Short mmCIF file of C-alpha atoms and ligand atoms in Angstrom, two decimals:
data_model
loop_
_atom_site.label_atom_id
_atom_site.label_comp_id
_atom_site.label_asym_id
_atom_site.label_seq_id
_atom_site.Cartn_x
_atom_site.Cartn_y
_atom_site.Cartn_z
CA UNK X 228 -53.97 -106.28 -7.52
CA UNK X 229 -53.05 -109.93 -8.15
CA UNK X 230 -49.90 -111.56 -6.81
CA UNK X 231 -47.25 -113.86 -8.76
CA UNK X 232 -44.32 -115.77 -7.39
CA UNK X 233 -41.78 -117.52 -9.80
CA UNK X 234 -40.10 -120.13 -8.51
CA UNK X 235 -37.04 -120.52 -11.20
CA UNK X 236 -34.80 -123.33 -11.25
CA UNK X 237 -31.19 -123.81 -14.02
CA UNK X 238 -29.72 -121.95 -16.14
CA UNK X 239 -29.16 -117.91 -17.10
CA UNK X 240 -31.62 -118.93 -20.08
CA UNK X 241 -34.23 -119.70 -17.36
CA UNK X 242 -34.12 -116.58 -15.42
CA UNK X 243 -34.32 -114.31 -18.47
CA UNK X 244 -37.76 -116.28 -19.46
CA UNK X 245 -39.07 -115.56 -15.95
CA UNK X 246 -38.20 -111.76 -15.99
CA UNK X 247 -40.35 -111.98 -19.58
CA UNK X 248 -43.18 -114.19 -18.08
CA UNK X 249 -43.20 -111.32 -15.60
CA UNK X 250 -43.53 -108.61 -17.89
CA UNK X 251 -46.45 -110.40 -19.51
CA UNK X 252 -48.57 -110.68 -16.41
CA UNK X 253 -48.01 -107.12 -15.76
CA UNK X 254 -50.62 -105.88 -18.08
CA UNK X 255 -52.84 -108.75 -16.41
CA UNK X 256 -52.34 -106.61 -13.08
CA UNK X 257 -49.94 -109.25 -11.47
CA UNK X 258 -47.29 -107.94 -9.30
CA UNK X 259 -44.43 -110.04 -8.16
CA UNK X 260 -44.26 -111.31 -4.57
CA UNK X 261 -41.02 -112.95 -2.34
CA UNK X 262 -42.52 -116.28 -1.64
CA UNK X 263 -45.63 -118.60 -2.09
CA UNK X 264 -47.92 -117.81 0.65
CA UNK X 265 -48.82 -114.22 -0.24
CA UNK X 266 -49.54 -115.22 -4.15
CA UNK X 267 -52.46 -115.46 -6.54
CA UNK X 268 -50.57 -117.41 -9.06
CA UNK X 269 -47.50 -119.76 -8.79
CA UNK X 270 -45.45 -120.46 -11.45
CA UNK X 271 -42.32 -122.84 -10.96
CA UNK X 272 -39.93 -122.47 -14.04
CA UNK X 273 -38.18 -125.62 -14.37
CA UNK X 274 -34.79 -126.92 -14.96
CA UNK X 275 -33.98 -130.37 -16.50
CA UNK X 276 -30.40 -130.66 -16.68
CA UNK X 277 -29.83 -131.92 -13.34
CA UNK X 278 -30.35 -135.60 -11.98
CA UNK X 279 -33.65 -136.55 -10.96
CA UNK X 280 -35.24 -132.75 -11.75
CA UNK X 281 -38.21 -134.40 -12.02
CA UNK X 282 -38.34 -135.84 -8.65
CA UNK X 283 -37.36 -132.43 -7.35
CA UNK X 284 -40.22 -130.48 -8.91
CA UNK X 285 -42.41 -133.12 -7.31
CA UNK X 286 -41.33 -132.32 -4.06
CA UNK X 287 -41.50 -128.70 -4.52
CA UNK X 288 -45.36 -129.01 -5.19
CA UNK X 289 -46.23 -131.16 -2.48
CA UNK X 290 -44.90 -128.08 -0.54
CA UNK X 291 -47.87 -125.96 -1.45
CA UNK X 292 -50.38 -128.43 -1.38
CA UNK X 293 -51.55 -127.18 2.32
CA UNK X 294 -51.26 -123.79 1.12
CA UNK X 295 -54.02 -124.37 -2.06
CA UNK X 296 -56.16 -126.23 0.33
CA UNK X 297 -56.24 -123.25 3.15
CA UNK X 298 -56.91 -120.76 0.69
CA UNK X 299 -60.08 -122.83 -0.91
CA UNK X 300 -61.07 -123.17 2.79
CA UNK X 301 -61.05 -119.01 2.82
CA UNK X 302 -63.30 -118.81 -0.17
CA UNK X 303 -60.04 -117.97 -2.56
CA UNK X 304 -58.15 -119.32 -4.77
CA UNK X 305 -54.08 -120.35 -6.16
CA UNK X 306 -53.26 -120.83 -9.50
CA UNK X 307 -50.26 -123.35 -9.90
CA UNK X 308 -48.43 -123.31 -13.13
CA UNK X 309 -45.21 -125.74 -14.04
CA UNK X 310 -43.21 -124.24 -16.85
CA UNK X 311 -39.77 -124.80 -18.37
CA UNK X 312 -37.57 -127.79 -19.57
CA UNK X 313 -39.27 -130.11 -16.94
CA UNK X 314 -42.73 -129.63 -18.18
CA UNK X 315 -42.08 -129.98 -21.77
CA UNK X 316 -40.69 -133.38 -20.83
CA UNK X 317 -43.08 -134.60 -18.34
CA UNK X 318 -46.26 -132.52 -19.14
CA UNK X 319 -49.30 -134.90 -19.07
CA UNK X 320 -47.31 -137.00 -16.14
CA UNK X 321 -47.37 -133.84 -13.98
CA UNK X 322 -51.00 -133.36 -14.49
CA UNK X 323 -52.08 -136.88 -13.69
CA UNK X 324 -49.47 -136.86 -10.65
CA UNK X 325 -50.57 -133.62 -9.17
CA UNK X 326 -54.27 -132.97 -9.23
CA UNK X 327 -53.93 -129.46 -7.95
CA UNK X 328 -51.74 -128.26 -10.73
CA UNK X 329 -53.78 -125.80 -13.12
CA UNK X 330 -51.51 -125.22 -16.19
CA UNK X 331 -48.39 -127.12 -17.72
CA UNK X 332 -46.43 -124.84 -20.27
CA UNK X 333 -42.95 -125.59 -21.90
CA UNK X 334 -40.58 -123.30 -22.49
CA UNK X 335 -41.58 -122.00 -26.01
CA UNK X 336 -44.90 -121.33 -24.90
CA UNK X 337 -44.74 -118.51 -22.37
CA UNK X 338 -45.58 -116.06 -24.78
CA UNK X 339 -48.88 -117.56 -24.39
CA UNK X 340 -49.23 -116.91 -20.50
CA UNK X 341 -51.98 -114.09 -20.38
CA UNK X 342 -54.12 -116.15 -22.58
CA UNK X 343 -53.73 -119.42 -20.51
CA UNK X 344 -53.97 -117.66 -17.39
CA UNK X 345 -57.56 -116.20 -18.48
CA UNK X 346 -58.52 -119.73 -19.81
CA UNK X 347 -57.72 -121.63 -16.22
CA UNK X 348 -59.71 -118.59 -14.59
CA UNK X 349 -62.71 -118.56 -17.04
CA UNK X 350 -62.95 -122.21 -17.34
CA UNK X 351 -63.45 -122.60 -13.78
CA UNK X 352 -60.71 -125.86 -13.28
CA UNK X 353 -60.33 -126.90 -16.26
CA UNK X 354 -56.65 -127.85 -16.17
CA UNK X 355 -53.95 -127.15 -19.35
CA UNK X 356 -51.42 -128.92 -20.49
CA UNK X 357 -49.57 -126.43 -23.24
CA UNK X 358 -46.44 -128.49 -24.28
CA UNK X 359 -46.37 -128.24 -28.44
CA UNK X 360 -43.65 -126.22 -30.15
CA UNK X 361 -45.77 -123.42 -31.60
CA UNK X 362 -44.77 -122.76 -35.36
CA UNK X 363 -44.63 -119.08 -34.81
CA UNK X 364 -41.26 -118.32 -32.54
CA UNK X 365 -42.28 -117.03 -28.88
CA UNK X 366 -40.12 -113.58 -29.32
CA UNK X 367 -42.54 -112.23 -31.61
CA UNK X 368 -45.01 -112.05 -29.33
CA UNK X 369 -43.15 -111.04 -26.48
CA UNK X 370 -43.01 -107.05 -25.27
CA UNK X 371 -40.83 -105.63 -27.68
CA UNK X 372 -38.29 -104.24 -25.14
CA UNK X 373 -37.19 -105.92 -21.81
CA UNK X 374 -38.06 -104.14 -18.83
CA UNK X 375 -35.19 -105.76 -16.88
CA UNK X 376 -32.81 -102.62 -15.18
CA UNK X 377 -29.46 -103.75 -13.46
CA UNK X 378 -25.83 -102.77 -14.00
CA UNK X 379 -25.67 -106.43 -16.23
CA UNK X 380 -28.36 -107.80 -18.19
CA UNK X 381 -28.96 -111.16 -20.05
CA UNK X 382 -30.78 -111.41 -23.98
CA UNK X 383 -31.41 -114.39 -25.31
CA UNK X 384 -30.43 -114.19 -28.90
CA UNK X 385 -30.66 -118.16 -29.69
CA UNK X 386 -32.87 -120.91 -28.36
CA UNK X 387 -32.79 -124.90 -28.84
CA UNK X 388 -29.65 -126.98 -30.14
CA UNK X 389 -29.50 -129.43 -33.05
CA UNK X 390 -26.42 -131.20 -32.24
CA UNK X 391 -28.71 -134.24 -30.29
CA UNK X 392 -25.60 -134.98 -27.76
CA UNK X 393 -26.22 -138.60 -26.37
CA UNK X 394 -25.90 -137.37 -22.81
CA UNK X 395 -28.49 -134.22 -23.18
CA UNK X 396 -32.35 -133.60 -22.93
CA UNK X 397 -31.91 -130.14 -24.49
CA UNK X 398 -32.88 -130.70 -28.13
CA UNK X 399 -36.03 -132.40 -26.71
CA UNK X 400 -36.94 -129.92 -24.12
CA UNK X 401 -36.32 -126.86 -26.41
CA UNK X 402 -36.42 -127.56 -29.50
CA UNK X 403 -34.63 -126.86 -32.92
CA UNK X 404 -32.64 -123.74 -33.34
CA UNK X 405 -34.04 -120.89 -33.53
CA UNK X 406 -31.70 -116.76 -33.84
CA UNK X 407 -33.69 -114.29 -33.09
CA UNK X 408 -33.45 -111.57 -36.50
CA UNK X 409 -30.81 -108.73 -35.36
CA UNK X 410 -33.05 -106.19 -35.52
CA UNK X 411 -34.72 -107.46 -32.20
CA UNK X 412 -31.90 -108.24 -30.40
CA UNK X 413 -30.31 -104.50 -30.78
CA UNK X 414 -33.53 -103.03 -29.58
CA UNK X 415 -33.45 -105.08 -26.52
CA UNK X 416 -29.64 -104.03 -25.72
CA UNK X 417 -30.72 -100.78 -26.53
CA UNK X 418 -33.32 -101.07 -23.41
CA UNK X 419 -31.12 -102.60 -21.29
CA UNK X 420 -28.33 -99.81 -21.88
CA UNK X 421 -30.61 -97.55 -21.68
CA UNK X 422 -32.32 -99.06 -18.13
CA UNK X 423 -28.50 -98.87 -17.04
CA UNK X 424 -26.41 -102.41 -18.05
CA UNK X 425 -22.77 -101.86 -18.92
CA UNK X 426 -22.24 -106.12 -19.78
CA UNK X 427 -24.90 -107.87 -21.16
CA UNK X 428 -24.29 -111.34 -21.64
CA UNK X 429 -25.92 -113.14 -25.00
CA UNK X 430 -27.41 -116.25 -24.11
CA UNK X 431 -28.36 -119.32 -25.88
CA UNK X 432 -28.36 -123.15 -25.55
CA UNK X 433 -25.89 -122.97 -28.16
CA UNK X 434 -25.51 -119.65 -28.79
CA UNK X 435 -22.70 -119.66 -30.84
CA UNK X 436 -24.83 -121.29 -33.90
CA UNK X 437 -26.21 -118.02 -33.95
CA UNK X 438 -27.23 -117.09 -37.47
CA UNK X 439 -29.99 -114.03 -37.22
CA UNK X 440 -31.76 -112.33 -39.87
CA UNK X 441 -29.43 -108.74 -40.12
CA UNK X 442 -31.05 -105.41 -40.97
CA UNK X 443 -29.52 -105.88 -44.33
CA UNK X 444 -31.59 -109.25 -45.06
CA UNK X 445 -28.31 -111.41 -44.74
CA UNK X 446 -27.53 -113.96 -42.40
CA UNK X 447 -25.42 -113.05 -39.74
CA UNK X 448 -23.31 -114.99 -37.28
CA UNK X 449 -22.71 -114.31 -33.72
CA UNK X 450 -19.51 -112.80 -34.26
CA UNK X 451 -21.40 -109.87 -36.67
CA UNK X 452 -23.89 -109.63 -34.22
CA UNK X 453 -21.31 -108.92 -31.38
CA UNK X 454 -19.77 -105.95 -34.13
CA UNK X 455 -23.47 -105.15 -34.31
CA UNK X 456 -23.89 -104.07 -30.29
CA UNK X 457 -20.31 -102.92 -29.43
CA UNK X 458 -21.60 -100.10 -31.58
CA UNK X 459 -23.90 -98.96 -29.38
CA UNK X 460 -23.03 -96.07 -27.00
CA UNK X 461 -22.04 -96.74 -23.12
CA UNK X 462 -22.56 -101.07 -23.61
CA UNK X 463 -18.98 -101.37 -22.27
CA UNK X 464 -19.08 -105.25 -22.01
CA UNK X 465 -20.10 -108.24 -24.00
CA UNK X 466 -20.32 -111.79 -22.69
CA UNK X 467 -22.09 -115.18 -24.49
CA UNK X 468 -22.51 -118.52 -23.47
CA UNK X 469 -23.29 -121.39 -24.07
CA UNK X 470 -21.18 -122.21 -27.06
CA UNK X 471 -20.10 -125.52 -28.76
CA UNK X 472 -16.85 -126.03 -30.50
CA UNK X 473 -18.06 -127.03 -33.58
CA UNK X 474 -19.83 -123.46 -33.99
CA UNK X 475 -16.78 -121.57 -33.19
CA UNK X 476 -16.43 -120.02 -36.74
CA UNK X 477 -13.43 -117.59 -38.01
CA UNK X 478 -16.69 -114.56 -37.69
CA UNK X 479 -16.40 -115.03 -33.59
CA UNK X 480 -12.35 -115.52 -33.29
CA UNK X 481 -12.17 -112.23 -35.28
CA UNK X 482 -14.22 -110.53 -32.99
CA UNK X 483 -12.28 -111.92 -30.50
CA UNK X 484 -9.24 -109.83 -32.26
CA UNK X 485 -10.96 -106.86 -33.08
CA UNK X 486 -13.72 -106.10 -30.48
CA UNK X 487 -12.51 -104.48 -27.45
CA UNK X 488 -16.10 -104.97 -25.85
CA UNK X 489 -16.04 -108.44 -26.12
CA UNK X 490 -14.35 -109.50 -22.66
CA UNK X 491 -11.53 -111.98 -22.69
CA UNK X 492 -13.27 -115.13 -21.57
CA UNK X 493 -14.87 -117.79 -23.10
CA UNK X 494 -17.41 -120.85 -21.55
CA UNK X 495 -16.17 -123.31 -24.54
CA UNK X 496 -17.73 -127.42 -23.10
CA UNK X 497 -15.44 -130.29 -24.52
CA UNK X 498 -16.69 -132.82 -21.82
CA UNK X 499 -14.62 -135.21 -22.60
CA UNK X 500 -10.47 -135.44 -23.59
CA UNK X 501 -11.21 -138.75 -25.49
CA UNK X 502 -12.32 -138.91 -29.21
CA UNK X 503 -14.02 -142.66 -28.58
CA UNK X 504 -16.14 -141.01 -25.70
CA UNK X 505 -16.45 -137.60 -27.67
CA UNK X 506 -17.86 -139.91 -30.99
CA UNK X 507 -19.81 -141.43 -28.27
CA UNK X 508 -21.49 -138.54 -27.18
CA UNK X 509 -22.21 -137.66 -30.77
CA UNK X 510 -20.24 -133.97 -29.70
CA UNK X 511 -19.04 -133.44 -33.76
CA UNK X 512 -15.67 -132.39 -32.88
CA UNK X 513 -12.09 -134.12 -31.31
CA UNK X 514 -10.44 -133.60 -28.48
CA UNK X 515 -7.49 -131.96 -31.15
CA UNK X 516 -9.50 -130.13 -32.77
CA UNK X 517 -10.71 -128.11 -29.50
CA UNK X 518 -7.46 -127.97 -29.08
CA UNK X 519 -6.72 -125.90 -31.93
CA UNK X 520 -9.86 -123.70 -31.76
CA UNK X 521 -8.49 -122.95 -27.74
CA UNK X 522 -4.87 -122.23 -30.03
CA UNK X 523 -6.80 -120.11 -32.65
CA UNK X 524 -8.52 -117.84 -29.64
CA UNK X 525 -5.14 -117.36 -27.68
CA UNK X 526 -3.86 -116.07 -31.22
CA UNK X 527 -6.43 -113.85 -31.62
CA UNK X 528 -6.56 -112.23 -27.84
CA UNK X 529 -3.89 -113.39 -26.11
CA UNK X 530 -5.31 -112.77 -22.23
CA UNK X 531 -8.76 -114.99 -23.34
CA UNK X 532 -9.24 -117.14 -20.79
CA UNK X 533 -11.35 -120.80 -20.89
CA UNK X 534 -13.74 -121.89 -18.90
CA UNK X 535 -15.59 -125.77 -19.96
CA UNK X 536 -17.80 -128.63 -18.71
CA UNK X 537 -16.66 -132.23 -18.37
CA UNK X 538 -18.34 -135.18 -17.75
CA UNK X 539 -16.87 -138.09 -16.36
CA UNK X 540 -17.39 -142.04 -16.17
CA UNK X 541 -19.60 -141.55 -19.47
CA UNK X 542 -20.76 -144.52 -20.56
CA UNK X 543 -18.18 -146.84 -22.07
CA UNK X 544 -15.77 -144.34 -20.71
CA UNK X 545 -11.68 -146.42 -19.59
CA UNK X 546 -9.03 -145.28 -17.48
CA UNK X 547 -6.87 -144.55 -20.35
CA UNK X 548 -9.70 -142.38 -21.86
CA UNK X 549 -10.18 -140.78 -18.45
CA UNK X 550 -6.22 -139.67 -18.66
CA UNK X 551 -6.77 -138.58 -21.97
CA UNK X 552 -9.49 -136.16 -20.18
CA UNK X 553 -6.89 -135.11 -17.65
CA UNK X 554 -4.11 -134.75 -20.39
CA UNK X 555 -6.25 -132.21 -22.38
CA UNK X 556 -6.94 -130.29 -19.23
CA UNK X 557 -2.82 -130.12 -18.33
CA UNK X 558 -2.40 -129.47 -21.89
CA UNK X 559 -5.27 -126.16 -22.26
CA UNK X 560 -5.52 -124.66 -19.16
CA UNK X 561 -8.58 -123.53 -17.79
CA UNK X 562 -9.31 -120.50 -15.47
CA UNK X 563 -12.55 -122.33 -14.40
CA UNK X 564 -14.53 -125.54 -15.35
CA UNK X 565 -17.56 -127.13 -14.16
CA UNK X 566 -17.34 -131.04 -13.88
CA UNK X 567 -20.15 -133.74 -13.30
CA UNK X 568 -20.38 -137.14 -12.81
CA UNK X 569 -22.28 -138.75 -15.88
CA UNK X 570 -26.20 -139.03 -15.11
CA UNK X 571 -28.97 -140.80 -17.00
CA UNK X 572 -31.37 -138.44 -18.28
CA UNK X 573 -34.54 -140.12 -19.00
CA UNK X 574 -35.21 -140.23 -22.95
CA UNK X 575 -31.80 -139.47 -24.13
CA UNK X 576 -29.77 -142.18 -26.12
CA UNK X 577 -27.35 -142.79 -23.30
CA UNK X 578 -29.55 -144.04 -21.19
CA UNK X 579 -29.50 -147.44 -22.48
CA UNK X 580 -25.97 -147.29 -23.59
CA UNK X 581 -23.89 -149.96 -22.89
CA UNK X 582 -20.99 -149.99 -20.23
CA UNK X 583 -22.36 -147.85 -17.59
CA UNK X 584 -19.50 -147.04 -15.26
CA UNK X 585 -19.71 -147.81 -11.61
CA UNK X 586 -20.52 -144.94 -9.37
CA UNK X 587 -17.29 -145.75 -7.23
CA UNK X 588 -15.26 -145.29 -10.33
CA UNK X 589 -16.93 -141.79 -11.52
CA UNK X 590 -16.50 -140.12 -8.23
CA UNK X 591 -13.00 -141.06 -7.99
CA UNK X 592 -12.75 -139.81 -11.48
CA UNK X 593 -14.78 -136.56 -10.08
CA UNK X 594 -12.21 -136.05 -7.36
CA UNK X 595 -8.60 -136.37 -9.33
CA UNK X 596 -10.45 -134.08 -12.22
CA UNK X 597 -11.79 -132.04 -9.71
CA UNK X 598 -8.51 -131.04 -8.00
CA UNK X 599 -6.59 -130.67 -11.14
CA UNK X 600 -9.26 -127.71 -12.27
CA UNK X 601 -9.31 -126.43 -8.52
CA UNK X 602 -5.54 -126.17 -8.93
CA UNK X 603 -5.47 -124.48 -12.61
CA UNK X 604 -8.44 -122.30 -10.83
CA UNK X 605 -6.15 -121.34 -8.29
CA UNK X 606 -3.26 -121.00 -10.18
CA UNK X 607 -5.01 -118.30 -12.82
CA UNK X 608 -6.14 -116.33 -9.57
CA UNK X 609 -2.81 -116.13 -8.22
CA UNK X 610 -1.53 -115.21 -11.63
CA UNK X 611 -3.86 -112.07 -11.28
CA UNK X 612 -2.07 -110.78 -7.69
CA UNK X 613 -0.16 -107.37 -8.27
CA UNK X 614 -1.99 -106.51 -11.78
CA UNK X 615 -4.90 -103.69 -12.05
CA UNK X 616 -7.66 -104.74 -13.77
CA UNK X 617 -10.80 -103.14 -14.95
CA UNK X 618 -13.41 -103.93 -12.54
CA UNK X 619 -16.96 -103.52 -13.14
CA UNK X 620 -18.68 -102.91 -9.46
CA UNK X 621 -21.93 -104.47 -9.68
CA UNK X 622 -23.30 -104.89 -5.94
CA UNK X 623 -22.72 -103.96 -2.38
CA UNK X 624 -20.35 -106.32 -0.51
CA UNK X 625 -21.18 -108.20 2.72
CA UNK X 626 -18.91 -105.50 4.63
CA UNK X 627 -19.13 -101.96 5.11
CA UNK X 628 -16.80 -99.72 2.92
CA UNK X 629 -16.41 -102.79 0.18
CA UNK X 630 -17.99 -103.17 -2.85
CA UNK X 631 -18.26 -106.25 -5.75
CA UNK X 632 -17.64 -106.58 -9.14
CA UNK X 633 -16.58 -108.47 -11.74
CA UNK X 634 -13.00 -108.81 -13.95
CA UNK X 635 -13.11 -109.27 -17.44
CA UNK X 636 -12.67 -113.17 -16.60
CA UNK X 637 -15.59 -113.20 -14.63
CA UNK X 638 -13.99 -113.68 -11.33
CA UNK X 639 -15.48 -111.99 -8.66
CA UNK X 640 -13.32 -108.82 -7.29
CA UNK X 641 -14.15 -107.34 -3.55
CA UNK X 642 -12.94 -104.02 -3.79
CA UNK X 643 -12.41 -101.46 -1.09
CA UNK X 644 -14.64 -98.83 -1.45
CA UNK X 645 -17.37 -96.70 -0.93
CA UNK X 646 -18.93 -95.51 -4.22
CA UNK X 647 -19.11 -96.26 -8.13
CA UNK X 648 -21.67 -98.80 -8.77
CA UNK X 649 -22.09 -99.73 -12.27
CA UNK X 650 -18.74 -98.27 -13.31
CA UNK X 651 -15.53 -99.82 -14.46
CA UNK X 652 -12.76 -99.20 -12.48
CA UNK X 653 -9.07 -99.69 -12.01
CA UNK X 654 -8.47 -102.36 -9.16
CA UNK X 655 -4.97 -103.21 -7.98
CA UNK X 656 -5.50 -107.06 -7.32
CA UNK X 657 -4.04 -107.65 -3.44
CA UNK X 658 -5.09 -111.54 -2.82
CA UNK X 659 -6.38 -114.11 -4.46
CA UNK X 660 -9.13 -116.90 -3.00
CA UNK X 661 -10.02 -119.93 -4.85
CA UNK X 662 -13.43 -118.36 -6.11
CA UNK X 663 -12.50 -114.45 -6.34
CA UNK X 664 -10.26 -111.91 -5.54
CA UNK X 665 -9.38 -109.09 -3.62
CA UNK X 666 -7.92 -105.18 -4.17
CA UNK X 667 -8.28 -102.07 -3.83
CA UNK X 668 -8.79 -98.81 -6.16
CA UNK X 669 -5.99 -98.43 -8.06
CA UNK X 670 -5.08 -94.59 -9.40
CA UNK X 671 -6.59 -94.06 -13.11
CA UNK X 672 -3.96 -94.21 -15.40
S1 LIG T 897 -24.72 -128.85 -27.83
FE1 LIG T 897 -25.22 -128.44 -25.69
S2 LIG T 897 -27.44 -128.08 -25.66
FE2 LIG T 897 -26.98 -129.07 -27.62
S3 LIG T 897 -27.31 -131.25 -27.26
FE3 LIG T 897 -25.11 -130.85 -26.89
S4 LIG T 897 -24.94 -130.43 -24.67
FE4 LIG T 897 -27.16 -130.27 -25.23
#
């Protein structure tokens, strides 16, 4: 038996193409193991969203550079792979920079794994950089079905992102956009339903510009496809992210309306609350009009609630812009947000972009944005004291007699009790933190 650790850095999209690259050394007779020092074959699965990634993957290797040189000493031997956004972007610099790296893959070229694998081991060192964007898309030549089990599951449905935001690496690292057809994506729930998921959460870069193939030869959008899998029997909840405003078509809002599966949150980025900076960061939409699309979606389901990303001291980026920023958040309302200080990004357009803020002024920006979301955070949770929701239990929690699971708004519930994993369940909400809440079992209704 052979041995594989994966090492996976980022995003949801990132851990879903690990489980896969898993399934694809199985046949290969690789078995996963916790950590570095008992494997055969290590594969770090990058991330290049965050500042200096590069540097960080880097560091990581000269961790196990010890480790490659005992085992050579025993007479064995490690593989070390790099995959993901990181190694599409920095693929031959990797190789020269780390002579003890074997294979450099990017992210649409995992399907490929078992046959780069055998060519590092047959070739006796030579070392592979596999970087181009294959014409053929990766999916169909992955297992058909997903092997993943767990009470929620991920599917990628859509991969890469044409909208080239100034700020973002994405487009580069994975390419155009690609929807997987329909057909391929319901056989996957299927799996996953049938392996035990209740939620499964679609993912994509921007995986609202979903347009698969449908079993009917027409294109369908990612509202249709959502119709498409609350259909199937016992797949109680439906998530997506990452979406973009300018996707948001009348397809999703109506599903929204209509689709009781479909839970009542939505991960919608406007980054910005200032058209100059938003036409800056080439983001194809205003501040207004994500305004209305928020208006649209409360219409439709009146309990959604918003979760976005902001960036702040973008390029070029003034004070009053910044309170434009802070206005739009007063003015929407979010239940949760992620905010960032702007970062250059090596080969994206805003690198060199004039009027780079100071990093005095962006963290102060950070901190007054920051407390403004904590306190809309906060404020939603409270809002949720004294109400039952549906609570899907998902894990044990760190105490005896509790157990964790999620609301429809994706906050994390501790409930009191015992039993009932992977079931949705009435929870009378008792307290409120500023990350999750608390209750216990309320009587079914
Ligand atoms: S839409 Fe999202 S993934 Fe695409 S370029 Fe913009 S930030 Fe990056």
């Amino acid at each position: 038996m052979k041995r594989v650790f994966i090492k996976t850095y980022g995003c949801q999209m990132n851990n879903y193409d690990s489980a896969r690259m898993m399934e694809l050394l199985e046949p290969l007779g690789f078995r996963p193991v916790k950590g570095p020092k008992e494997a055969d074959l290590i594969i770090y699965n990058t991330c290049h969203i965050r500042e200096k990634a590069a540097e960080k993957v880097y560091s990581e290797l000269g961790k196990i550079r010890q480790l490659k040189i005992a085992k050579a000493r025993a007479g064995g031997a490690i593989i070390v792979a790099v995959g993901g956004c990181v190694a599409q972007a920095e693929g031959a610099e990797i190789l020269r920079r780390v002579p003890f790296v074997d294979l450099v893959f990017g992210p649409q070229s995992y399907h490929r794994l078992p046959e780069l694998i055998v060519r590092v081991l047959s070739k006796g060192g030579a070392r592979i950089l596999e970087t181009n964007f294959p014409a053929e898309p990766k999916f169909d030549y992955l297992p058909e079905t997903s092997a993943a089990e767990g009470i929620t599951a991920f599917l990628t449905v859509q991969e890469g992102c044409d909208k080239f935001c100034s700020f973002c690496v994405v487009p580069y690292t994975r390419g155009a956009e690609y929807s997987r057809p329909v057909a391929q994506v319901l056989t996957e729930a299927r799996h996953a339903v049938g392996a035990g998921a209740r939620e499964i959460t679609l993912l994509g870069q921007n995986v609202n510009a979903y347009h698969g193939e449908g079993p009917d030869g027409k294109d369908w959008g990612l509202g249709r496809l959502i119709r498409g899998l609350a259909e199937l029997p016992c797949l109680d909840r439906i998530r997506y992210t990452t979406s973009h405003p300018a996707d948001v078509d009348d397809g999703l809002i109506e599903a929204h309306r209509d689709v009781p599966q479909l839970m009542p949150f939505v991960h919608l980025p406007v980054q910005s609350g200032a058209d100059r900076i938003l036409t800056a960061m080439n983001r194809r939409h205003t501040a207004d009009a994500y305004r209305q699309i928020t208006d649209r979606l409360r219409s439709a389901r009146s309990d959604i609630a918003l979760s976005s990303d902001f960036i702040v001291g973008y390029p070029g980026e003034s004070e009053e812009d910044f309170l434009d920023t802070l206005k739009l958040v007063e003015k929407i309302g979010f239940a949760q947000a992620f905010s960032f200080k702007y970062s250059r990004r090596p080969g994206t357009p805003a690198v060199s972009a004039a009027g780079q803020v100071p990093e005095s002024v962006k963290s102060d920006r950070l901190d007054v944005l920051q407390r403004l979301l904590k306190r809309q955070q906060h404020d939603f949770n409270e809002a949720c004291v004294g109400k039952i929701l549906p609570v899907l239990l998902e894990k044990r929690g760190r105490h005896d007699g509790q157990l964790v699971g999620r609301s429809p708004y994706l906050q994390s519930v501790h409930v009191a009790a015992t039993a009932g994993l992977g079931e949705i369940v009435p929870v009378k909400i008792l307290g409120a933190g500023a990350n999750s809440l608390s209750g216990s079992l309320a009587p079914v209704s």
